[in-house]
Each structure stands twice: as C-alpha cells, then as structure tokens.
PDB file of C-alpha atoms and ligand atoms in Angstrom:
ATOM      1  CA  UNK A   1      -7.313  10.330  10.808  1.00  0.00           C
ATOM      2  CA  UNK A   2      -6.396   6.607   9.860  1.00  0.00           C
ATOM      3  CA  UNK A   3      -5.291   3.829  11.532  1.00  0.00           C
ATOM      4  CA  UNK A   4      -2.842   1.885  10.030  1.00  0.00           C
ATOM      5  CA  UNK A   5      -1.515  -1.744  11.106  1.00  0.00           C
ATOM      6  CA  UNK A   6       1.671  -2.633  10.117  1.00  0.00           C
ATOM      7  CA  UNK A   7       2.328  -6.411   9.848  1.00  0.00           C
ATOM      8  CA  UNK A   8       5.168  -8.394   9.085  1.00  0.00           C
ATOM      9  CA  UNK A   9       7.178 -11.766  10.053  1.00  0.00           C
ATOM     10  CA  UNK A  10      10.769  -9.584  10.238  1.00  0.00           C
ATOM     11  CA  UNK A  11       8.519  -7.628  13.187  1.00  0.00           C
ATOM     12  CA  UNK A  12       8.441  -8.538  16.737  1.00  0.00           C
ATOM     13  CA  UNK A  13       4.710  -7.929  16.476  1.00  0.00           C
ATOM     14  CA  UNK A  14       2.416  -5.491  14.507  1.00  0.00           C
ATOM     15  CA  UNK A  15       2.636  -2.693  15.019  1.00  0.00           C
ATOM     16  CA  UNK A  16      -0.551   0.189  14.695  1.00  0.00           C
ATOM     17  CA  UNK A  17       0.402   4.249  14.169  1.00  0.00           C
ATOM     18  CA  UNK A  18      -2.036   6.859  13.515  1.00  0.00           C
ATOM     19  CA  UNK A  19      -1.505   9.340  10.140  1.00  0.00           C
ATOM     20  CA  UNK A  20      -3.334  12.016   9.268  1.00  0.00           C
ATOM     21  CA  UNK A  21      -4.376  12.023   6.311  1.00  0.00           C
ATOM     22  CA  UNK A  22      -4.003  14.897   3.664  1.00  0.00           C
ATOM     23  CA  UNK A  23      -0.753  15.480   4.354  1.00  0.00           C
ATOM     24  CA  UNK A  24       0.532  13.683   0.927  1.00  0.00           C
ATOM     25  CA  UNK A  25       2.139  10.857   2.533  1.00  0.00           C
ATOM     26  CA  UNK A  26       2.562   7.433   1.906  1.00  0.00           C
ATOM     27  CA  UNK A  27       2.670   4.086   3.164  1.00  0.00           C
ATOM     28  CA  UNK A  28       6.391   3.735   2.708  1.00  0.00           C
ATOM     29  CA  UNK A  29       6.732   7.292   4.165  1.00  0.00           C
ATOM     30  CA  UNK A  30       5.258   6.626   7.311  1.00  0.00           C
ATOM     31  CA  UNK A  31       6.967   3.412   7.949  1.00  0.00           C
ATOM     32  CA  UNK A  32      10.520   5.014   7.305  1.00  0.00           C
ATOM     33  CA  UNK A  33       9.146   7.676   9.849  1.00  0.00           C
ATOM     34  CA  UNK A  34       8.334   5.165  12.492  1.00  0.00           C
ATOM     35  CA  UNK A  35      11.674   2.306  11.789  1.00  0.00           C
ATOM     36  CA  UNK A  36       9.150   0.017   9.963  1.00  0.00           C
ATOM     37  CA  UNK A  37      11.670  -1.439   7.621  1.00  0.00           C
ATOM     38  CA  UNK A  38       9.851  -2.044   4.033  1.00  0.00           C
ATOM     39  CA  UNK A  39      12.072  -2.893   1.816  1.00  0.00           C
ATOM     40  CA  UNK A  40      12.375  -0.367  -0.815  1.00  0.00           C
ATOM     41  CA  UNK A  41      14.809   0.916  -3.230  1.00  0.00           C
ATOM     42  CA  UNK A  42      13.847   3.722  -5.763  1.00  0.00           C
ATOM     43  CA  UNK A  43      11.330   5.072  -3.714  1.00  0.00           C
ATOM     44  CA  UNK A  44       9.799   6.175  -7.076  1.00  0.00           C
ATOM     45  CA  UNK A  45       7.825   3.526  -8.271  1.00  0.00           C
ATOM     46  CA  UNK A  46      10.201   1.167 -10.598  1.00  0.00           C
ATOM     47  CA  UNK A  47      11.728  -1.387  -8.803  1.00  0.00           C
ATOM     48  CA  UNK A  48       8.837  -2.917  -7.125  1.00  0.00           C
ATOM     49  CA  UNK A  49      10.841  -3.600  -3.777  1.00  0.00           C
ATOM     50  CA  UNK A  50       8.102  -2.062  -1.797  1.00  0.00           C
ATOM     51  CA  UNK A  51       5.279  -4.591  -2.783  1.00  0.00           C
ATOM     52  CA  UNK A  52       3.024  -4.391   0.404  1.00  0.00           C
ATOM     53  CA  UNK A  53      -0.427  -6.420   1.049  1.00  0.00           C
ATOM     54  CA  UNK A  54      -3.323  -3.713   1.909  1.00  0.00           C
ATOM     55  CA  UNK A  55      -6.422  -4.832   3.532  1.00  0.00           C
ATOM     56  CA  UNK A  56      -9.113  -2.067   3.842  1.00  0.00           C
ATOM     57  CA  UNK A  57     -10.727  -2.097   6.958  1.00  0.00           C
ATOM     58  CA  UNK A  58     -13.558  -0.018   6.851  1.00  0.00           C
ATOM     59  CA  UNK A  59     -15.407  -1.887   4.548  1.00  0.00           C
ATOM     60  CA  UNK A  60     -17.705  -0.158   1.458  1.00  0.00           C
ATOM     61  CA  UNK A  61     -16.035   2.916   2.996  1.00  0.00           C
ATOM     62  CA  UNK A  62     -13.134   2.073   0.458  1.00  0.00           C
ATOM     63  CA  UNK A  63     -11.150   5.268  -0.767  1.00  0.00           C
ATOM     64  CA  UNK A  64     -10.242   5.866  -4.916  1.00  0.00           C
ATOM     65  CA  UNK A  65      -7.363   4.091  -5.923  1.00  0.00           C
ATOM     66  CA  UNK A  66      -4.863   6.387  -7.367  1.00  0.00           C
ATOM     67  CA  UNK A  67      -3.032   4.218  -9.200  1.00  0.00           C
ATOM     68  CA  UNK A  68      -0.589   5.843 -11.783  1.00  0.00           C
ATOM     69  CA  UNK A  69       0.165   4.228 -14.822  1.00  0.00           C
ATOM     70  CA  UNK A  70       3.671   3.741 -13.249  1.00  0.00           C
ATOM     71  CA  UNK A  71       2.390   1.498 -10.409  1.00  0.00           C
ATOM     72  CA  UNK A  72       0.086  -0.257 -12.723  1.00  0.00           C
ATOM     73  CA  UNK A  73       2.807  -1.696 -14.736  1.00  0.00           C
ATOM     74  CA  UNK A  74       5.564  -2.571 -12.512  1.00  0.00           C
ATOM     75  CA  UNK A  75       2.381  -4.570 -10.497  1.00  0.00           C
ATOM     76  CA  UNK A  76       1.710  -5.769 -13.799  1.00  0.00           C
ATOM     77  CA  UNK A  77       5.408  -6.491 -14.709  1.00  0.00           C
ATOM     78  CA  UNK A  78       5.665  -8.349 -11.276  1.00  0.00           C
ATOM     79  CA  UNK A  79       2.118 -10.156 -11.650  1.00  0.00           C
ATOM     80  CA  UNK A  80       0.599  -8.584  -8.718  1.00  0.00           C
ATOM     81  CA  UNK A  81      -2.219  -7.000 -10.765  1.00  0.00           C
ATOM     82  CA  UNK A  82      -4.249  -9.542 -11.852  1.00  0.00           C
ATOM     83  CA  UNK A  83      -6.709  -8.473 -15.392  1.00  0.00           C
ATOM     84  CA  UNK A  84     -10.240  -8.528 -13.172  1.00  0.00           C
ATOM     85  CA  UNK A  85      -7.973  -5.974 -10.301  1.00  0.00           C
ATOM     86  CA  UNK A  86      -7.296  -3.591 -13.237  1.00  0.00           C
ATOM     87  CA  UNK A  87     -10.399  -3.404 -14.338  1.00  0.00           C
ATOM     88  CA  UNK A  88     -12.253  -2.868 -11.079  1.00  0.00           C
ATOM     89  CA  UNK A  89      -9.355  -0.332 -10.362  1.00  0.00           C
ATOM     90  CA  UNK A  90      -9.806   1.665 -13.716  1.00  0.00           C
ATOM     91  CA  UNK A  91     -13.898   1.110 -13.715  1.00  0.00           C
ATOM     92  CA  UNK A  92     -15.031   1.656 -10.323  1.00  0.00           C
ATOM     93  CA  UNK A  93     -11.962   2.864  -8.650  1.00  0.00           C
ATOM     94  CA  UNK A  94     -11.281   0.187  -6.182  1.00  0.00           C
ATOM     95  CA  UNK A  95      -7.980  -0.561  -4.735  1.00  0.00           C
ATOM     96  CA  UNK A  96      -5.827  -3.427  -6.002  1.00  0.00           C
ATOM     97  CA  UNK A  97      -4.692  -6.084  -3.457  1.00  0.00           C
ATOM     98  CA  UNK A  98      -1.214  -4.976  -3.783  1.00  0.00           C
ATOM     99  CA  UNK A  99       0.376  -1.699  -3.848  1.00  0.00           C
ATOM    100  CA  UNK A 100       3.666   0.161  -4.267  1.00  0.00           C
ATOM    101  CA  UNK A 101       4.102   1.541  -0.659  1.00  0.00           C
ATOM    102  CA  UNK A 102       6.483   4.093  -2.056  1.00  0.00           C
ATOM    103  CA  UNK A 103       2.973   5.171  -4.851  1.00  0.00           C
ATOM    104  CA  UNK A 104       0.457   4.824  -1.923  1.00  0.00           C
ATOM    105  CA  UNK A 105      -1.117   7.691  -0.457  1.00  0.00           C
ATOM    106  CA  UNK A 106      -2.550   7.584   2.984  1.00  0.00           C
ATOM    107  CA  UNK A 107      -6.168   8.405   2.956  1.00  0.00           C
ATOM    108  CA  UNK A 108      -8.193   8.906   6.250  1.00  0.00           C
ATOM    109  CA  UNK A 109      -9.245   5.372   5.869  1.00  0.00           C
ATOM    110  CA  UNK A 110      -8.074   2.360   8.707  1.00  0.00           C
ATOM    111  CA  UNK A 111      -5.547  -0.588   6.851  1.00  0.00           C
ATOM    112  CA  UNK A 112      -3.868  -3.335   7.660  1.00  0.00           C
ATOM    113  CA  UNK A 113      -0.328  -3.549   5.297  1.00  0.00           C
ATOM    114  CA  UNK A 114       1.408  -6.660   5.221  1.00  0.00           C
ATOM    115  CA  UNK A 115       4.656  -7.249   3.793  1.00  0.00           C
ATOM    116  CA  UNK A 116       7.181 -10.148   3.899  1.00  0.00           C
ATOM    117  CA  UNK A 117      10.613  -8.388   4.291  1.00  0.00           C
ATOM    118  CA  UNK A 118      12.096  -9.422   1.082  1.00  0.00           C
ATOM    119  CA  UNK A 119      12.338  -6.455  -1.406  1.00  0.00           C
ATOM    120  CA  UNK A 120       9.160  -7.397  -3.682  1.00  0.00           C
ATOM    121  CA  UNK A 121       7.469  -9.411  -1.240  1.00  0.00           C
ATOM    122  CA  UNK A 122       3.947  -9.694  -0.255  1.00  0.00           C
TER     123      UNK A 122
HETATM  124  S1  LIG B   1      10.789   1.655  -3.752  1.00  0.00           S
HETATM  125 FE1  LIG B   1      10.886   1.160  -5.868  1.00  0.00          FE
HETATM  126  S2  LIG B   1       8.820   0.912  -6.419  1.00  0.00           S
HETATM  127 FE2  LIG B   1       8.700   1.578  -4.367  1.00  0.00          FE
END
C-alpha cells in the first residue's frame, strides 16, 4: 500500500489517495482515475507534458528507479535530469527529482507529486 499526495496550485487543496501497489500503475494513471488533472498528452513518454515533482517520503526506504531510456531523454531533452541525477539513477538506482507521470510506476512506497498545471511543468 502507498500513500500518495497529490499537490498542485490548479487544486483546491492536496489531495492524498491510497494505491496499491503491484498493480502496474502509474502516477498519471491514478490521477486520471481520481479527476487529478496532470497535464498530459501522449501518455507514452515523448512529449514531456506530464513532468511531475516526486518527493519520497519514506526516507532510505527509497524504491529502484525504473527509468527507461525513453524517460531519460525527454527529462534530458527538457533539462529536468541534471548529469549528477543520471548518474545516481543509473549507479545506485535512485529516483530522479522529476519524472514522467505517464513512465512512473507506483511502488508501495508514500510520495508527495507536485505539478504546476501547465503541460511540462514542475
Ligand atoms: S504524457 Fe507525454 S510524456 Fe507523459
């Protein structure tokens, strides 16, 4: 089970839903699910429209990355993935600062996601 916080200025306030994790979902997945309006396009990992800010929560009880080669350019192309965030991503498998909510998997691990409301905005 996670806990996820969804935060946002085009939100009346944040807003927290449970997901269970294993069940191949992601961020932008269960925010369509509950009317949590991420901007997104391609929904494939592309167009970078679904930029979100993830805090971990749990501390050293961070989960692998999973970062595709597909999400690790466009965050590249869009200069969200700073050189010293790759390499602690590819090395020791911990998460980038921003993610592709349409490319991010929900874990059973508790975050906070932030986004702005404009498409590529975090
Ligand atoms: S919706 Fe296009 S990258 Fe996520």
């Amino acid at each position: 089970m996670a806990t996820i916080y969804f935060s946002s200025p085009i939100m009346s306030k944040n807003l927290k839903l449970e997901a269970i994790a294993g069940q191949r979902k992601t961020l932008l997945g269960i925010a369509k699910e509950n009317g949590i309006k991420i901007p997104h396009e391609c929904e494939d990992g592309q167009c970078g429209s679904c930029l979100v800010k993830v805090v971990h929560l749990d501390g050293e009880r961070i989960k692998g990355v999973a970062l595709t080669d597909k999400e690790r350019n466009v965050l590249k192309s869009i200069g969200k993935l700073p050189p010293n965030e790759d390499k602690r991503a590819n090395v020791h498998d911990i998460p980038p600062t921003y993610r592709l909510a349409c490319q991010t998997i929900i874990t059973d691990e508790d975050l906070l996601v932030e986004f702005t409301g404009e498409p590529g905005g975090a």
